[in-house]
PDB file of C-alpha atoms in Angstrom:
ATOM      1  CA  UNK A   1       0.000   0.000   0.000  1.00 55.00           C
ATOM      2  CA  UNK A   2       2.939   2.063  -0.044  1.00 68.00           C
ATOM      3  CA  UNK A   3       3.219   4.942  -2.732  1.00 90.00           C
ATOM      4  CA  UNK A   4       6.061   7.476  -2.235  1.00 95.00           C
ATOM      5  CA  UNK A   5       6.062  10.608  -4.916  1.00 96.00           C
ATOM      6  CA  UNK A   6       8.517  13.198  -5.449  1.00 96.00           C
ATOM      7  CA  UNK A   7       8.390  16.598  -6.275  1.00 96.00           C
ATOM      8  CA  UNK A   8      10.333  19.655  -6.822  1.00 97.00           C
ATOM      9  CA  UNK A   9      12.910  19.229  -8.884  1.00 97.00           C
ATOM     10  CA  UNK A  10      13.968  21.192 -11.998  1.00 98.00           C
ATOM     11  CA  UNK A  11      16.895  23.476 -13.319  1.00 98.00           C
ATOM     12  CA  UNK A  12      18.910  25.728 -11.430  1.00 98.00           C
ATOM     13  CA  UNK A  13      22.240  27.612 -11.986  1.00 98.00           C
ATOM     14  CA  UNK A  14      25.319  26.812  -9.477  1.00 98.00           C
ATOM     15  CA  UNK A  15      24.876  28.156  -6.232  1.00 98.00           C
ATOM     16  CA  UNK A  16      21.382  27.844  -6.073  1.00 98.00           C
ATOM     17  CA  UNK A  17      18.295  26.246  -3.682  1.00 98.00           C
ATOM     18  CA  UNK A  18      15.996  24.065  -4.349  1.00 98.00           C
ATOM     19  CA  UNK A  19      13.654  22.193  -2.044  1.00 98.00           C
ATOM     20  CA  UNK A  20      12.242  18.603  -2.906  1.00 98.00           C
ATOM     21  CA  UNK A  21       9.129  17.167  -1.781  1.00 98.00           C
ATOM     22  CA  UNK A  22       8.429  13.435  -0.909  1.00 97.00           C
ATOM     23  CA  UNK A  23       4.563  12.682  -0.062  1.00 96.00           C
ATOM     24  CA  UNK A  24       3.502   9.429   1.172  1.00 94.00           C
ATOM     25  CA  UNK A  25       0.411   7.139   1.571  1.00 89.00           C
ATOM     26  CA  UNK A  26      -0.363   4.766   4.397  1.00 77.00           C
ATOM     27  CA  UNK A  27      -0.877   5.648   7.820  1.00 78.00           C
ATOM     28  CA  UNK A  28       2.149   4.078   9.780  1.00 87.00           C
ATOM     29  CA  UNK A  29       4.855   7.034   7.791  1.00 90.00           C
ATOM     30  CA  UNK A  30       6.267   7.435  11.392  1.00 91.00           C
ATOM     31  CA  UNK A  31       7.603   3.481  11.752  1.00 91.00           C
ATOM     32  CA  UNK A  32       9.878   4.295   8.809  1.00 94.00           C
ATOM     33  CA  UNK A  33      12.728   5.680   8.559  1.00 96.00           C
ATOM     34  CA  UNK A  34      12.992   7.588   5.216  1.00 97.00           C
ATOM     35  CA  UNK A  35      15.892   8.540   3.236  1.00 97.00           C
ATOM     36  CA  UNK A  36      17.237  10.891  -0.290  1.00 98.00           C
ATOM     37  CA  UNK A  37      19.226   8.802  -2.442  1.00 98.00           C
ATOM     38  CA  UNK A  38      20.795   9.924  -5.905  1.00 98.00           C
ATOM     39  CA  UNK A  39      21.945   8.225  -9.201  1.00 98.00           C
ATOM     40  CA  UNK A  40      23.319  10.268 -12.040  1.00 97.00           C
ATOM     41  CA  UNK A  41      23.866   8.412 -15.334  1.00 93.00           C
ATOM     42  CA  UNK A  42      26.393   5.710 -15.884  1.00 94.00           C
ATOM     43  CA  UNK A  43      26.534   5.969 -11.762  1.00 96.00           C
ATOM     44  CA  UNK A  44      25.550   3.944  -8.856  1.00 96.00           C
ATOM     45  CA  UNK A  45      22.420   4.816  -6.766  1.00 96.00           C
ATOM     46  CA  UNK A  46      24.088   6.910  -3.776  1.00 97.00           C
ATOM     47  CA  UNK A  47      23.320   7.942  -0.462  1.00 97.00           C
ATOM     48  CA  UNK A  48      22.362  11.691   0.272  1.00 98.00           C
ATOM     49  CA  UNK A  49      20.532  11.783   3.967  1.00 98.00           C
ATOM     50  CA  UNK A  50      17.982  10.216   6.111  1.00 97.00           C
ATOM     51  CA  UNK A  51      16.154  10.984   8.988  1.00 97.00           C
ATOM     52  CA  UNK A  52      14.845   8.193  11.716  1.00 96.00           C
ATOM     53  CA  UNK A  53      10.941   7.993  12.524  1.00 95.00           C
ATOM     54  CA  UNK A  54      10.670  10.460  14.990  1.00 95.00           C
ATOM     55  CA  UNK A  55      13.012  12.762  13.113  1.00 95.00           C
ATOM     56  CA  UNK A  56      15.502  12.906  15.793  1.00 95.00           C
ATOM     57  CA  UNK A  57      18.502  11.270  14.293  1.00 95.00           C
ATOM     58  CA  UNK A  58      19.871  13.221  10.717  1.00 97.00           C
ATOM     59  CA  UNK A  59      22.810  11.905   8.613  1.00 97.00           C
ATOM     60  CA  UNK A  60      24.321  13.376   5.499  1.00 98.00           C
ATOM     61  CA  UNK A  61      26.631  12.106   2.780  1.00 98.00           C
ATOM     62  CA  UNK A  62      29.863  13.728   2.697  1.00 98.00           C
ATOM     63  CA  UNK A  63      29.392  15.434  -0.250  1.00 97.00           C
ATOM     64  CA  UNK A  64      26.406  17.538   0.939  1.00 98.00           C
ATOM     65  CA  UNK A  65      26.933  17.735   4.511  1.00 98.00           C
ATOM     66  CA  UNK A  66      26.300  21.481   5.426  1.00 98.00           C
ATOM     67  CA  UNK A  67      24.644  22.540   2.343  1.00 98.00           C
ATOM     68  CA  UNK A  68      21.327  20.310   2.370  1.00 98.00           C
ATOM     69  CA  UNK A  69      18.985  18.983   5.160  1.00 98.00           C
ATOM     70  CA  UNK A  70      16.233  16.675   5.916  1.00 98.00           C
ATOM     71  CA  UNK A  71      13.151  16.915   7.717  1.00 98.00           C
ATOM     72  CA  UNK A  72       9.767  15.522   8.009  1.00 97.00           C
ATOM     73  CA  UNK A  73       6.440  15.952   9.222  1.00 96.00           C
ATOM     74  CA  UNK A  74       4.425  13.092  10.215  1.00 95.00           C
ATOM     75  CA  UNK A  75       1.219  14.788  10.420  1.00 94.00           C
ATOM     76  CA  UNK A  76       1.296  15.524   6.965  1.00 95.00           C
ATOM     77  CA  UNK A  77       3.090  12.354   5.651  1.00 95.00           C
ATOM     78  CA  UNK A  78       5.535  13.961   4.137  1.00 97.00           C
ATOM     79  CA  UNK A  79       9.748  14.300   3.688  1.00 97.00           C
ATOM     80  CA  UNK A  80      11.665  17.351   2.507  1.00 98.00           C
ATOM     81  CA  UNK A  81      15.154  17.451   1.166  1.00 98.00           C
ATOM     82  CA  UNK A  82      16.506  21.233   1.138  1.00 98.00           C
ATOM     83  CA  UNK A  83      19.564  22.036  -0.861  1.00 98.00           C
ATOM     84  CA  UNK A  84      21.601  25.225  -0.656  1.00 98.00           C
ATOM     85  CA  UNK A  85      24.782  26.374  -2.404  1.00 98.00           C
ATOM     86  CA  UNK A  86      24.148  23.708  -5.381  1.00 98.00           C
ATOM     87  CA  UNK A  87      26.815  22.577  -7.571  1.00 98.00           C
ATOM     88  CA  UNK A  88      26.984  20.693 -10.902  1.00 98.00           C
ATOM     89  CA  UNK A  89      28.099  17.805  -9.191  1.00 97.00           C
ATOM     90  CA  UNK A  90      24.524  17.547  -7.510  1.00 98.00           C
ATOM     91  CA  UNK A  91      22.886  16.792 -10.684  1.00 98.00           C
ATOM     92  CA  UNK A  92      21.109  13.906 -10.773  1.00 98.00           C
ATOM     93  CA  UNK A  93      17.766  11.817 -10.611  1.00 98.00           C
ATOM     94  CA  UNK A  94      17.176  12.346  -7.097  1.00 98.00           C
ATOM     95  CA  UNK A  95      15.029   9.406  -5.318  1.00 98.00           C
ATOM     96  CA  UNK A  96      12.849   9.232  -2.119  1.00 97.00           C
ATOM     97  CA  UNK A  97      13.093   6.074   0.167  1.00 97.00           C
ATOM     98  CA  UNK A  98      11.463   4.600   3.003  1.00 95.00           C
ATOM     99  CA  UNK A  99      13.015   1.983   5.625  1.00 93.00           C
ATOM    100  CA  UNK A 100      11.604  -0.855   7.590  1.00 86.00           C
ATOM    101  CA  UNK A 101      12.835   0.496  10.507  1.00 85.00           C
ATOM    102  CA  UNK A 102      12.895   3.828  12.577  1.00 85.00           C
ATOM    103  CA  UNK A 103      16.537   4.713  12.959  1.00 88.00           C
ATOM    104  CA  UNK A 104      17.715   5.141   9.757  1.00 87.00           C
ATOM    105  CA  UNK A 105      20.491   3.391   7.378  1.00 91.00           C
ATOM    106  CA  UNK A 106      22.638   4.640   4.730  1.00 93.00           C
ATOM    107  CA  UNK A 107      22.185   1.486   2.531  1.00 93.00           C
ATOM    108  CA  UNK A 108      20.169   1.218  -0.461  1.00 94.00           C
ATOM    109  CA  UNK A 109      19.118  -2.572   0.504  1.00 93.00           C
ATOM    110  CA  UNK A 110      17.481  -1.596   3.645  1.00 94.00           C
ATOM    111  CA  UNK A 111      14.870   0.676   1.691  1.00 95.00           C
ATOM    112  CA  UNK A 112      11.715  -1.042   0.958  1.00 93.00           C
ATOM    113  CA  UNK A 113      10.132   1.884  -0.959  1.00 94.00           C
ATOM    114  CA  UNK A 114      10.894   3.533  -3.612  1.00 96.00           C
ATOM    115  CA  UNK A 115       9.404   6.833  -5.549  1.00 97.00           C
ATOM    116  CA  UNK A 116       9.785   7.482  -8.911  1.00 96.00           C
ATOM    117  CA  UNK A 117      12.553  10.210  -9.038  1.00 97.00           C
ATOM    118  CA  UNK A 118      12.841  13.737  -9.640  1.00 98.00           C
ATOM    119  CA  UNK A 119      15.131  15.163 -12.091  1.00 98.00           C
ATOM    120  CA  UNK A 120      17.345  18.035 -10.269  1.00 98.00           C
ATOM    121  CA  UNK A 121      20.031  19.474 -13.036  1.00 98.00           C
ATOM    122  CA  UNK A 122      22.098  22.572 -11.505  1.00 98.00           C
ATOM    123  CA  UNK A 123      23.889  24.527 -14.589  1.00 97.00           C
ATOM    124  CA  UNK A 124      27.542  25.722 -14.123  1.00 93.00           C
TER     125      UNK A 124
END
């Protein structure tokens, strides 16, 4: 019964924000962890943060640590990725994910859910 669906992505020049959506059905969204994950082409699918059920517990990928963050509201359902000072490097099909459990994991296999992408591309 799952259904996870991004939103918010789109073209921006270097050193730019943008702010991507994740909605999701169901009404257990606080027993999952949730995470962003990334894959630009020719690439592996990569870790970008996650946030544990009760939104308490954050972790960021190297690479973005400082310039985007993760939050959530339960009431609504919902995840938000927020991304400051982009650079081309960031460009890519970015991916919402939901875990099986509450504390959050930086590995792709422990996601059960999957959206279907949004496409961020950030112009240098």
């Amino acid at each position: 019964q799952a259904q996870l669906v991004e939103s918010g992505g789109g073209l921006v020049q270097a050193g730019g924000s943008l702010r991507l959506s994740c909605a999701a059905s169901g009404r257990t969204f606080s027993s999952y962890a949730m995470g962003w994950f990334r894959q630009a082409p020719g690439k592996e699918r990569e870790f970008v943060a996650t946030i544990s059920g009760n939104g308490a517990m954050k972790l960021y990928a190297d690479s973005v640590k400082g310039r985007f963050a993760i939050s959530r509201d339960n009431g609504k359902n919902t995840v938000w990725l927020q991304m400051n000072s982009l650079k081309p490097e960031d460009t890519a099909l970015y991916y919402c994910a939901a875990a099986r459990g509450t504390y959050g994991s930086v590995r792709t296999v422990d996601y059960a859910y999957w959206g279907q992408g949004t496409q961020v591309t950030v112009s240098s």
